[in-house]
Tab-separated table of C-alpha atoms in Angstrom:
chain	number	residue	atom	x	y	z
A	1	MET	CA	306.838	-47.308	48.300
A	2	ARG	CA	304.708	-44.157	48.267
A	3	ASN	CA	301.658	-46.114	47.047
A	4	LEU	CA	302.180	-48.766	49.718
A	5	LEU	CA	302.344	-46.142	52.474
A	6	GLY	CA	299.266	-44.423	51.052
A	7	PHE	CA	297.426	-47.740	51.057
A	8	LEU	CA	298.479	-48.476	54.657
A	9	SER	CA	297.461	-44.979	55.786
A	10	GLY	CA	294.049	-45.386	54.176
A	11	LEU	CA	293.658	-48.838	55.717
A	12	ILE	CA	294.447	-47.479	59.188
A	13	PHE	CA	292.076	-44.524	58.690
A	14	GLY	CA	289.247	-46.726	57.415
A	15	SER	CA	289.750	-49.214	60.235
A	16	GLY	CA	289.597	-46.383	62.737
A	17	LEU	CA	286.327	-45.166	61.227
A	18	ILE	CA	284.795	-48.637	61.471
A	19	ILE	CA	286.083	-49.362	64.995
A	20	SER	CA	284.928	-45.970	66.315
A	21	GLY	CA	281.503	-46.383	64.716
A	22	MET	CA	281.919	-43.245	62.604
A	23	ALA	CA	280.882	-45.115	59.439
A	24	ASN	CA	277.395	-45.178	60.988
A	25	PRO	CA	275.570	-41.923	60.124
A	26	ALA	CA	273.416	-42.274	63.259
A	27	LYS	CA	276.533	-41.469	65.350
A	28	VAL	CA	276.968	-38.145	63.578
A	29	LEU	CA	273.273	-37.291	63.585
A	30	ASN	CA	272.972	-38.129	67.298
A	31	PHE	CA	275.995	-35.914	68.036
A	32	LEU	CA	274.230	-33.029	66.283
A	33	ASP	CA	270.919	-33.717	68.081
A	34	LEU	CA	271.542	-31.640	71.209
A	35	ALA	CA	267.881	-31.607	72.247
A	36	GLY	CA	267.240	-35.323	71.697
A	37	HIS	CA	269.411	-38.426	71.938
A	38	TRP	CA	272.732	-36.589	72.123
A	39	ASP	CA	275.780	-38.850	71.757
A	40	PRO	CA	279.116	-37.185	72.678
A	41	SER	CA	281.271	-40.005	71.242
A	42	LEU	CA	281.985	-38.100	68.002
A	43	GLY	CA	283.535	-35.336	70.104
A	44	PHE	CA	285.909	-37.853	71.696
A	45	VAL	CA	286.872	-39.244	68.277
A	46	MET	CA	287.544	-35.713	66.993
A	47	GLY	CA	289.519	-34.852	70.124
A	48	GLY	CA	291.655	-37.965	69.693
A	49	ALA	CA	292.236	-37.085	66.049
A	50	VAL	CA	293.316	-33.546	66.970
A	51	VAL	CA	295.822	-34.841	69.534
A	52	VAL	CA	297.312	-37.412	67.116
A	53	THR	CA	297.487	-34.812	64.321
A	54	TYR	CA	299.136	-32.261	66.609
A	55	LEU	CA	301.797	-34.749	67.696
A	56	GLY	CA	302.307	-35.978	64.116
A	57	TYR	CA	302.852	-32.465	62.789
A	58	ARG	CA	305.316	-31.691	65.583
A	59	LEU	CA	307.372	-34.749	64.545
A	60	VAL	CA	307.137	-34.121	60.793
A	61	TRP	CA	308.060	-30.422	60.929
A	62	ARG	CA	311.354	-31.338	62.607
A	63	GLN	CA	312.461	-32.907	59.319
A	64	GLY	CA	313.744	-30.746	56.507
A	65	ALA	CA	311.581	-32.478	53.888
A	66	PRO	CA	309.089	-35.320	53.632
A	67	VAL	CA	310.518	-38.828	53.390
A	68	LEU	CA	309.010	-39.567	49.964
A	69	ALA	CA	308.873	-36.083	48.396
A	70	THR	CA	311.164	-33.137	47.766
A	71	GLY	CA	309.156	-30.673	49.835
A	72	PHE	CA	306.012	-30.102	51.876
A	73	ASP	CA	302.882	-29.134	49.927
A	74	ILE	CA	301.666	-26.205	52.020
A	75	PRO	CA	298.815	-23.893	50.982
A	76	THR	CA	300.048	-20.437	50.042
A	77	SER	CA	296.841	-18.588	50.939
A	78	SER	CA	295.361	-18.134	54.387
A	79	ARG	CA	292.506	-15.880	53.209
A	80	ILE	CA	289.030	-16.533	54.507
A	81	ASP	CA	286.981	-15.672	51.444
A	82	ARG	CA	283.501	-16.284	50.057
A	83	PRO	CA	284.277	-19.634	48.344
A	84	LEU	CA	285.829	-20.993	51.552
A	85	ILE	CA	282.836	-19.974	53.685
A	86	LEU	CA	280.304	-21.210	51.113
A	87	GLY	CA	282.128	-24.533	50.693
A	88	ALA	CA	282.381	-25.043	54.456
A	89	ALA	CA	278.685	-24.262	54.889
A	90	LEU	CA	277.673	-26.692	52.125
A	91	PHE	CA	279.956	-29.383	53.558
A	92	GLY	CA	278.434	-28.881	57.017
A	93	LEU	CA	274.880	-28.985	55.656
A	94	GLY	CA	275.579	-32.203	53.761
A	95	TRP	CA	277.227	-33.733	56.816
A	96	GLY	CA	274.357	-32.704	59.073
A	97	ILE	CA	271.641	-33.931	56.720
A	98	GLY	CA	273.259	-37.177	55.594
A	99	GLY	CA	275.415	-38.019	58.593
A	100	PHE	CA	278.390	-38.773	56.349
A	101	CYS	CA	281.500	-36.926	55.327
A	102	PRO	CA	283.650	-38.295	52.465
A	103	GLY	CA	285.893	-40.668	54.462
A	104	PRO	CA	283.123	-42.498	56.306
A	105	ALA	CA	280.975	-42.505	53.165
A	106	TRP	CA	283.569	-44.529	51.250
A	107	THR	CA	284.159	-46.725	54.292
A	108	ALA	CA	280.420	-47.484	54.550
A	109	LEU	CA	280.058	-48.333	50.840
A	110	PRO	CA	280.569	-52.112	51.321
A	111	LEU	CA	277.545	-52.099	53.663
A	112	LEU	CA	275.373	-51.182	50.627
A	113	SER	CA	272.804	-49.420	52.808
A	114	PRO	CA	270.205	-47.397	50.892
A	115	GLY	CA	271.430	-44.168	52.520
A	116	ILE	CA	275.007	-44.601	51.314
A	117	LEU	CA	273.874	-45.694	47.854
A	118	ILE	CA	272.128	-42.324	47.528
A	119	PHE	CA	274.652	-40.172	49.412
A	120	LEU	CA	277.837	-41.273	47.647
A	121	PRO	CA	276.711	-40.644	44.037
A	122	MET	CA	275.223	-37.293	45.080
A	123	MET	CA	278.484	-36.382	46.840
A	124	LEU	CA	280.407	-37.192	43.653
A	125	LEU	CA	277.917	-35.130	41.623
A	126	GLY	CA	278.397	-32.225	44.052
A	127	LEU	CA	282.176	-32.503	43.717
A	128	TRP	CA	281.882	-32.459	39.941
A	129	LEU	CA	279.461	-29.496	39.950
A	130	GLY	CA	281.740	-27.588	42.328
A	131	ALA	CA	284.736	-28.219	40.072
A	132	GLN	CA	282.747	-27.053	37.042
A	133	GLY	CA	281.765	-23.870	38.883
A	134	ARG	CA	285.384	-23.157	39.813
A	135	ILE	CA	286.520	-23.714	36.227
A	136	ARG	CA	283.899	-21.276	34.931
A	137	THR	CA	284.738	-18.571	37.474
A	138	MET	CA	288.462	-18.867	36.761
A	139	GLN	CA	288.069	-18.412	32.989
A	140	PRO	CA	288.237	-14.831	31.721
A	141	SER	CA	285.012	-13.413	30.297
A	142	LYS	CA	284.693	-12.980	26.539
A	143	GLY	CA	285.007	-9.201	26.812
A	144	ALA	CA	288.182	-9.294	28.912
A	145	LEU	CA	291.426	-7.967	27.488
A	146	LYS	CA	294.157	-10.502	26.866
C-alpha cells in the first residue's frame, strides 16, 4: 500500500510539473531574468505549492501518527551551518544555470532534450560527490583517539 501511495504521489507531482510548464527550463530561467523577459508564473506555482503544503501539514499534524508508519520522521537539528548554506548555494546555482531542479529534471527526461541529457547525469554525479565528501568529513582522522 505504501508503494502504491508513493507511486500515486509521484504521478500527481510529475503531472503538476508538466501541466504547469515547470519541466521546461525556460520557465525557470525567465523567472530569474528580472531585467529581460521576466515570467512570474513560477512564483504562482510556488505560491500554490506553499498553500497546499500548509493546509496538508495542518491536516496531518492533527493525527497522532502517519497512516502507514509508526511515527513522523522529523529532523532533529534546526542549525543553520556551513554545509547547509553551501549546499543551498550550490543548489541555487545549479537551478539558475540549468533551469532544472531534481523533480522537473526527472520529469523532463522522456523529452530527451540535449539539456536534460547533460544536466541529469551531472546532477547525479554532484549527488555522488557530495555524499563522498560527507562520508570523508564524518570519518575520524587517523590521528584521532578512539
